[in-house]
Amino acid sequence: MSEPAKQLTRKDFVSNQDVRWCPGCGDYAILSTMQRTLPELGIKRENVVFVSGIGCSSRFPYYMDTYGFHTVHGRAPAFATGIKLANPELDVWLVTGDGDGLSIGGNHLLHCLRRNVDLQILLFNNRIYGLTKGQYSPTSLVGHQSPSTPAGSVDAPLFPAAFALGSGARFVARCPDTLAKKLAPLLKRAHGHRGTSFLEILQNCPVFNDKAWEGVDDRSAVSEQQLWLEHGQPMRFGADKGLRLRANTHDLEVVTLGREGVSEADLLVHNEKSRSLAFLLAGMDPSLGYPTALGVLYCDPAPTFDEMMMKQIDHAIAKRGRGTVDALLHSGHTWSTP
Amino acid sequence: MSEPAKQLTRKDFVSNQDVRWCPGCGDYAILSTMQRTLPELGIKRENVVFVSGIGCSSRFPYYMDTYGFHTVHGRAPAFATGIKLANPELDVWLVTGDGDGLSIGGNHLLHCLRRNVDLQILLFNNRIYGLTKGQYSPTSLVGHQSPSTPAGSVDAPLFPAAFALGSGARFVARCPDTLAKKLAPLLKRAHGHRGTSFLEILQNCPVFNDKAWEGVDDRSAVSEQQLWLEHGQPMRFGADKGLRLRANTHDLEVVTLGREGVSEADLLVHNEKSRSLAFLLAGMDPSLGYPTALGVLYCDPAPTFDEMMMKQIDHAIAKRGRGTVDALLHSGHTWSTP
Amino acid sequence: MDNPAPPTLSKPREQLDAVVIRFCGDSGDGMQLTGTQFTQSTAVMGTDVATFPDYPAEIRAPAGTLYGVSGFQVHFASRDIMTPGDRPAVLVAMNPAALKTNLPDLEPGGLLIVNTGAFSRGGLKKAGYSENPLEDDTLSPYRVLKLDISKMTLLAVAEFGLGNKEALRSKNLWTLGLVLWLFGRSTKPTIEWLREKFGKRPAIRDSNIAALRSGHIYGETAELPEEIGRYEVPRASLPAGAYRNITGNEAIAWGLLAAAELSGLQLVLGSYPITPASNILHELSKHKNFGVVTFQAEDEIAAVCSVIGASWAGTLGVTTTSGPGLALKTEAIGLAVAAELPLIIVDVQRGGPSTGLPTKTEQSDLLQAIYGRNGDSELVVLAASTPGDGFECAVEAARLATKFMTPVILLSDGYLGNGAEPWKIPDMSSFPRFEPPFRTDPEGYHPFVRDEQSLARAWATPGTPGLEHRLGGIERDYDSGNISYDPENHQRMTDVRAAKIGRVAHDIPDQGISLGEDEGELVVVGWGSTYGSIHQAVINCRDRGLRASHVHLRYVHPLPRNLGDILRGFKRVIVPEMNNGMLSKILRSEYLVDAQGINKVSGQPFKIQELEETIRAELER
Amino acid sequence: MDNPAPPTLSKPREQLDAVVIRFCGDSGDGMQLTGTQFTQSTAVMGTDVATFPDYPAEIRAPAGTLYGVSGFQVHFASRDIMTPGDRPAVLVAMNPAALKTNLPDLEPGGLLIVNTGAFSRGGLKKAGYSENPLEDDTLSPYRVLKLDISKMTLLAVAEFGLGNKEALRSKNLWTLGLVLWLFGRSTKPTIEWLREKFGKRPAIRDSNIAALRSGHIYGETAELPEEIGRYEVPRASLPAGAYRNITGNEAIAWGLLAAAELSGLQLVLGSYPITPASNILHELSKHKNFGVVTFQAEDEIAAVCSVIGASWAGTLGVTTTSGPGLALKTEAIGLAVAAELPLIIVDVQRGGPSTGLPTKTEQSDLLQAIYGRNGDSELVVLAASTPGDGFECAVEAARLATKFMTPVILLSDGYLGNGAEPWKIPDMSSFPRFEPPFRTDPEGYHPFVRDEQSLARAWATPGTPGLEHRLGGIERDYDSGNISYDPENHQRMTDVRAAKIGRVAHDIPDQGISLGEDEGELVVVGWGSTYGSIHQAVINCRDRGLRASHVHLRYVHPLPRNLGDILRGFKRVIVPEMNNGMLSKILRSEYLVDAQGINKVSGQPFKIQELEETIRAELER
Ligand SMILES: Cc1ncc(C[n+]2csc(CCOP(=O)(O)OP(=O)(O)O)c2C)c(N)n1
Ligand SMILES: Cc1ncc(C[n+]2csc(CCOP(=O)(O)OP(=O)(O)O)c2C)c(N)n1
Ligand code: SF4
Ligand code: SF4
Ligand SMILES: [Mg+2]
Ligand SMILES: [Mg+2]
């Protein structure tokens, strides 16, 4: 506690395990950004914990030279909650996939977000089950052909960020896998946020769902499919596009700056504290010509579950004194036989 | 199929089972409204199916003289989905509680809503686990004292309607238990809607959480806590109150008509087809002075899961002919030994 | 600690060795409270006591219905007793439905106290009586005391100005007062309890006290018929010491607190409410000042997963549930087996299969507990045999879980969970402390280095510098803990996991004989809550000169090493279980002895007499 | 249906009775395809074949690593064979890592074909070779054929203008061509297959065909060293008829379609992907024109619940999974037991516990299948013993599920699921049709009226006028189906549920003897995928004059009624299982016979030789 943390480097976070993702998998980029970012957070390595479920993405903890727990499919949020309740000092990162986190694990994700446990959730969304060889997932687009849907899937995809907002999340962000310059600061903000931070990472699976995020993951970071949000800033994207609300309605429209008299002043200004605005942005459908909202969609901190649970304990001890079993055994009605 | 349905009455829907809820339970009112409404839907009794999980609310099917399945805790949406896939002609009503549907069963609810299976979900929200004697639930307010939270609960409640919208629901409505005049037409609309209709019923549990909806369930139906929504109509409530959006923001404000020059024309107009508007309404926090939005918050039909699944089958049969196992066994590479 | 002298009375009381009394009435009649208070008052007087609450699954079933009947049976005696008794000798029936459902159980010639005030036409109809049983010869086999308790209660509390409905609520206390008088018990403990409980609602407190006193006085002053004797059950010669009443659920909750104290570990409970286990969660939630974290999870799966996480992070992770919940936890428990983490799973069994009979008792999760996981995944299974035994079992579960880095399932059941017994308060200093195998030294560490003796792996918790490691459910290399798909390694790890559980058998005490010789004609082998019935049945048989012994298991997996020898020492092995034959299967397979099951699956505990007859029949075969 | 004549060749071929060949290389090298095509080509020639694919858990492990090695073993013979063979006599190694991990298995003196083109410095390092094994004496115990397959492939496909990387992809086909030549197999089936598969990508199609031909021609024209013989394995004398290759997963999928056809029920599959069961979902998803509904649920619980719902609604509800998934389905299966609904649960077992070894095989879910539920909740458990047997087992599972209104668990495993065998195509008209016990008559109906013979309750499906009823998991009244908390009723219902499963034992065939006398010195009892190894081992023992018999169970719960008599007819009972002793536990308990387990838990099937030695040792004890 008293020793200053030694200056850590990327290497300190690289485990001795061979990374076993397919060549070209987007997970590599995320791993590398994570390993480069952690040393900048001024934390102790022994306090860092990665928890995951099952899936390609969920192999992540094996490659981090920190504490790591590769648990069972879909339940990582529950494990992580228990870890925080046991030791709130730990710095917990949860890695999950669109199958792990939203298919089998949707309920635990929901309740973790609702409770606002102080940890970071990284959901690698490749819109596919990678590990089990390519079946469609809850984020696959309608008509997706996969081994289990050879005639195309029929169910509408979930927007993970919208789901998170509906579940009461207090930090929701989104970023493509390979844009390290964008991803690194978002990892830092997620880490800095007290409570559950939900970061959806748009990840490419070159084997089973290549180019699922084409355009949105454009390296230039200024494609017309990318709307980078900044709190307090007007919503501009591409070369000259912007978003605006139709007056007194909830309909968004894409406008071109300079055309039909539209200026920056007409654009919607991002407000990280507005849950319903974030919901609107989270649900924009690219197939209708909208860009994909990236960056921090929503951030509005509130007391965390672990903190309040600990407070109740501290309060009980302060008020009633530390309990002893002996006293408890003799409390209430007792009697003696000679 | 060809016979005209005989005219059914309330009695046809009353089973021979004694109703075993506590005296004064809000579930009685819902049951009675349901039994009175079904005869008006022009349906065949043998096609009506009630499916539920476990909880006081989930006892509902026993009291309906229709087909009924009291399944296991939290999983009713999965059973109901299977029933619809087996026989899309059936008219399936799902009854669940805030514990059954949102605690253990949140994931199945999410996916049923996302898939848009053609059925009605009635979630009886009494903000408590009734059957297990009063523990707090995911919709209990912060600070709720219960047997499992004697020092008060610390986690933020879920807004079921907001959760449903985040999950992709295409019909979301809300109504108190005892206002039969309001509830009956909503049951009818939910029934008429193709796809999953989600109806949150605010239900009183006099034993463990009495008056949880006080004001919102006002018999007069015009209390200041009740905002009854009508598509295309301005949002008025109470004697002279209304809601408006602060210009080009997402902030709602409560205004008084006639004061400070506010007229009905300034009020927000309800649009059932706006998911983000519905989300805003669903999440209004009564503790901040907002009314509770009641009626149909959102309705925007889309193709249903069962319908599309059946289409794929019909299409495959039309294209490839009805399969026979004998032909399948001899398809592809085969050879003979003499 | 109070120990009031029995009230002095003029007429002498008939001395009885033991009495079984059952209070029954509508769920709204407060029978559970009546029974609990009676238990309290009689235990305080030094008799041994055993109780059996039996209540409907509905929260508040409609008044007067048959399924809304709630009962509470108390067995108290001047000798050591084991069960709440087979049939009541005294029955208190507060309404027609209660009479209807409970009368068949009353002993012939038994005493019936009945509240005539509830025998309205409507009440009779709801109970399915076409004739009023108070008026025909239904009651002729019994000694009957007909009293309009409703009316007398109203009179007694008239002065407090309560509404009729509210006032009538006190009729259970009037009844209690009368019954306390009948058995020479003091009203003092109940009055004290009422004072505490209703301190903030003086009208209710005072009317309840008045009703209680009025019932007591009624006994003393009214001219009761000759045949309604007053009784006395003298104190039992229980071992000297301090006593309290305790239910199985309380005992387990407190045992867990004790385990935490003895090991220095923080207790983390992750649970999801389910009958009849919820009370453990409730009880522990009250004791936050012990540093215990209680987490009501979103479901059973989250509950167990959260505490597996908490265990890894260095605390004592516990989850509590009943059968359907255990089914849901199965997959995650497999992870705890594979990751070799300590974990306690308490299963308070109820009637199955599926939702089954949530408020009834059964022992039908045994095979699920031992075998119900994918893969070869052994763990430790213990079973509590009396309510109070839950305390020691919980401590032992924690000791084994942490020493061997393994999940332990502790089986209880609805009968133990809700039933109370006077319990000799243990001396905490008599329990040895135990040290979990925490590791802090990075030298030579990998997550699967094992203790040579116990074969337990080292417990390195996040936050410890230098011991960073990865844990998971994919098979792990014996020598590094890294993922390994190697066939020989899988065999080796499978073997060591099995061997570790084998070592547990070396760490637990040899199986003792609860009663009788250690070899001979017949042994009755039991586990769990059947202890009391079996024990008394064997006592009774032995009193008749039959040579039967009783062996009762706490350790059901692994089994004590000497058990095979014991069983082989008997010509016959019979195994009563409240299931279709589970332990008997295991004993047959393990020892190739022809163990025969006595099986009862009715949601009710064994009656002593049933077992006695079976033992006699077996011996006479 | 094609049956090409073997190519005529100048030099005579050495005749062999049986050959085991293993193709191994990087996961990117296409070894699974090579093995499958080789199997196809040799089966078509009338030899018997058994295969064993063994591939890494990673989707595409990084190239050249040890854990990225993928293998496919083919055993083909002119006689009936049961297993993919213990050790290969011919090994094809496409890169250093494959050589490193597989060489220890090659028979001494066996033939090694190795692609020198992959033995770069980098490749050697990744495989952990400090010296190049092609250059030291590592390979001296073997006959070695070193070829730069990479280079020859590039030359063969040069004309198609593919990039280097793309072009090299064909090297597995070059290799296949050579091996086909070596064993006198035609390239025709593979060429046809390539034409169909890559019809839309002509460049790939043509380069693959060119590479295949080139490998084949190379064999014919190149001067191979003297010791590299060409072989011929003549056709086996399999029963006459039409054949095809089939994997266990395909056989089960098709068997389910057959069951639907035979019963007139619609098939509804609710499943969640999991290795190694996913292929059943995939296979059935292709056949929507059979009217089958395939539903990929959000998790295993939803999968099983959905099809319980579908069953109630009158279809054939099926769910498919592996161990961890079965664990999750446990609670809901209990409801199907309680509600007495037909349901088929297919468990393709894999290595456990927990996530375990997803791509390896094991039989360790047996006890979970039989016992892993809360409450007394018996159901039927069947096990397929060969890939093709899955077909019949699926039909039988459906027949029993619907006849007895009960869930049936059908056990398969990774070895059967992915392994292929030539399979005599059954004649669909030889399967009897079966009628589910649907009820439409309201007269005297309640949901738990039972058939007197089978004790099955009537199946009344929503949509049927007049049969409206409520079903659920709370105990049901015997005489009305309504909720009942009555103790006697619970006993009665428990009894009838158990009796119903007992009736299944009267409906299934008597247990037969797979091989040998029906009494004697020693019987080897197996179930599931160990069939082949046990059978061959017993044949070998008998060939040496040892008196051993083989009994193999399809019905593991309830057991065939004559099984006890059979077992008691032998002095010794041994039970080989790929788990730590599960069936052996059951046999011991059921029949009090001293059944001894032979247990292997390495994720690998038994080798014939292992079993042979054990049997001999047992007999010589
Ligand atoms: C209980 C259980 N069910 C199913 C599986 C099989 N399974 C493993 S990963 C996975 C899906 C993973 O998808 P996702 O989370 O999107 O991860 P990705 O591989 O795409 O990164 C499934 C179905 C399992 N391991 N455990
Ligand atoms: C697997 C399982 N876990 C727990 C329970 C216990 N249980 C029954 S109902 C219930 C909560 C019900 O709450 P809710 O859905 O809100 O219904 P209510 O009684 O309030 O109408 C619980 C925890 C159970 N029956 N099954
Ligand atoms: S399958 Fe897809 S997600 Fe998985 S490792 Fe390969 S590329 Fe990555
Ligand atoms: S406990 Fe509450 S919800 Fe349940 S029946 Fe009683 S009043 Fe209704
Ligand atoms: Mg994915
Ligand atoms: Mg509720």
CSV table of C-alpha atoms in Angstrom, one decimal, chain D residues 408-516:
chain,number,residue,atom,x,y,z
D,408,VAL,CA,-35.7,-39.4,-23.1
D,409,ILE,CA,-32.0,-38.6,-23.0
D,410,LEU,CA,-30.0,-39.9,-25.9
D,411,LEU,CA,-26.3,-40.1,-25.2
D,412,SER,CA,-23.7,-39.8,-27.9
D,413,ASP,CA,-20.2,-38.4,-27.7
D,414,GLY,CA,-17.7,-36.4,-29.6
D,415,TYR,CA,-16.1,-39.5,-31.0
D,416,LEU,CA,-19.3,-40.8,-32.4
D,417,GLY,CA,-20.6,-37.3,-33.3
D,418,ASN,CA,-17.7,-36.5,-35.6
D,419,GLY,CA,-16.5,-39.9,-36.5
D,420,ALA,CA,-17.8,-41.5,-39.7
D,421,GLU,CA,-18.4,-45.0,-40.8
D,422,PRO,CA,-19.8,-46.7,-43.8
D,423,TRP,CA,-23.4,-47.4,-43.0
D,424,LYS,CA,-25.8,-49.7,-44.6
D,425,ILE,CA,-28.7,-47.5,-45.6
D,426,PRO,CA,-31.7,-48.8,-43.8
D,427,ASP,CA,-35.0,-49.5,-45.5
D,428,MET,CA,-37.5,-47.0,-44.2
D,429,SER,CA,-40.3,-49.3,-44.7
D,430,SER,CA,-38.8,-51.8,-42.2
D,431,PHE,CA,-39.5,-49.3,-39.4
D,432,PRO,CA,-42.9,-49.7,-37.8
D,433,ARG,CA,-44.9,-46.5,-37.7
D,434,PHE,CA,-46.0,-45.4,-34.2
D,435,GLU,CA,-48.9,-43.4,-33.0
D,436,PRO,CA,-48.6,-40.8,-30.2
D,437,PRO,CA,-51.3,-41.1,-27.5
D,438,PHE,CA,-53.2,-38.0,-28.7
D,439,ARG,CA,-56.5,-37.5,-27.1
D,440,THR,CA,-59.5,-35.6,-28.6
D,441,ASP,CA,-62.4,-37.1,-26.7
D,442,PRO,CA,-63.6,-34.9,-23.8
D,443,GLU,CA,-65.5,-37.7,-22.3
D,444,GLY,CA,-63.9,-38.6,-18.9
D,445,TYR,CA,-60.9,-36.5,-19.8
D,446,HIS,CA,-58.6,-35.0,-17.2
D,447,PRO,CA,-54.9,-34.2,-17.9
D,448,PHE,CA,-53.7,-37.1,-15.9
D,449,VAL,CA,-55.9,-39.9,-17.0
D,450,ARG,CA,-53.6,-42.8,-17.8
D,451,ASP,CA,-53.3,-45.6,-20.3
D,452,GLU,CA,-53.6,-48.7,-18.2
D,453,GLN,CA,-50.9,-50.5,-20.0
D,454,SER,CA,-48.2,-47.9,-20.5
D,455,LEU,CA,-49.3,-45.7,-17.6
D,456,ALA,CA,-48.8,-42.8,-19.9
D,457,ARG,CA,-51.1,-39.9,-19.4
D,458,ALA,CA,-53.2,-38.7,-22.4
D,459,TRP,CA,-51.6,-36.1,-24.7
D,460,ALA,CA,-54.2,-33.3,-25.2
D,461,THR,CA,-52.8,-30.4,-27.2
D,462,PRO,CA,-53.9,-26.8,-27.1
D,463,GLY,CA,-56.4,-26.2,-29.9
D,464,THR,CA,-58.4,-29.3,-29.1
D,465,PRO,CA,-62.0,-28.2,-28.2
D,466,GLY,CA,-63.2,-29.4,-24.8
D,467,LEU,CA,-59.8,-30.6,-23.5
D,468,GLU,CA,-58.8,-27.3,-22.0
D,469,HIS,CA,-56.6,-28.0,-19.0
D,470,ARG,CA,-53.9,-26.6,-16.8
D,471,LEU,CA,-50.5,-28.3,-16.5
D,472,GLY,CA,-47.7,-27.4,-14.2
D,473,GLY,CA,-44.8,-28.4,-11.9
D,474,ILE,CA,-46.6,-28.4,-8.6
D,475,GLU,CA,-47.7,-31.9,-7.7
D,476,ARG,CA,-50.9,-32.9,-9.4
D,477,ASP,CA,-53.8,-34.8,-8.2
D,478,TYR,CA,-53.9,-38.4,-9.4
D,479,ASP,CA,-57.6,-38.2,-10.2
D,480,SER,CA,-58.0,-34.7,-11.6
D,481,GLY,CA,-54.6,-33.3,-12.5
D,482,ASN,CA,-55.3,-30.2,-10.3
D,483,ILE,CA,-52.8,-28.9,-7.9
D,484,SER,CA,-52.6,-31.2,-4.8
D,485,TYR,CA,-50.5,-30.9,-1.7
D,486,ASP,CA,-52.0,-34.0,-0.2
D,487,PRO,CA,-49.4,-36.4,1.2
D,488,GLU,CA,-50.9,-39.6,0.1
D,489,ASN,CA,-51.4,-38.2,-3.4
D,490,HIS,CA,-47.8,-37.2,-3.6
D,491,GLN,CA,-46.8,-40.8,-2.7
D,492,ARG,CA,-49.2,-42.2,-5.2
D,493,MET,CA,-47.9,-39.9,-8.0
D,494,THR,CA,-44.3,-40.6,-7.1
D,495,ASP,CA,-45.1,-44.3,-7.3
D,496,VAL,CA,-46.9,-44.1,-10.6
D,497,ARG,CA,-44.2,-42.0,-12.2
D,498,ALA,CA,-41.6,-44.6,-11.2
D,499,ALA,CA,-43.9,-47.5,-12.3
D,500,LYS,CA,-44.3,-45.9,-15.7
D,501,ILE,CA,-40.5,-45.9,-16.2
D,502,GLY,CA,-40.6,-49.5,-15.0
D,503,ARG,CA,-43.1,-50.3,-17.8
D,504,VAL,CA,-40.5,-49.0,-20.3
D,505,ALA,CA,-38.4,-52.0,-19.3
D,506,HIS,CA,-41.2,-54.3,-20.4
D,507,ASP,CA,-41.4,-52.5,-23.8
D,508,ILE,CA,-37.7,-52.7,-24.8
D,509,PRO,CA,-36.0,-55.8,-26.2
D,510,ASP,CA,-34.2,-58.2,-23.9
D,511,GLN,CA,-30.5,-57.5,-23.7
D,512,GLY,CA,-28.5,-59.6,-26.2
D,513,ILE,CA,-25.0,-60.8,-26.2
D,514,SER,CA,-22.9,-59.0,-28.7
D,515,LEU,CA,-20.3,-61.6,-28.8
D,516,GLY,CA,-19.5,-64.9,-27.1
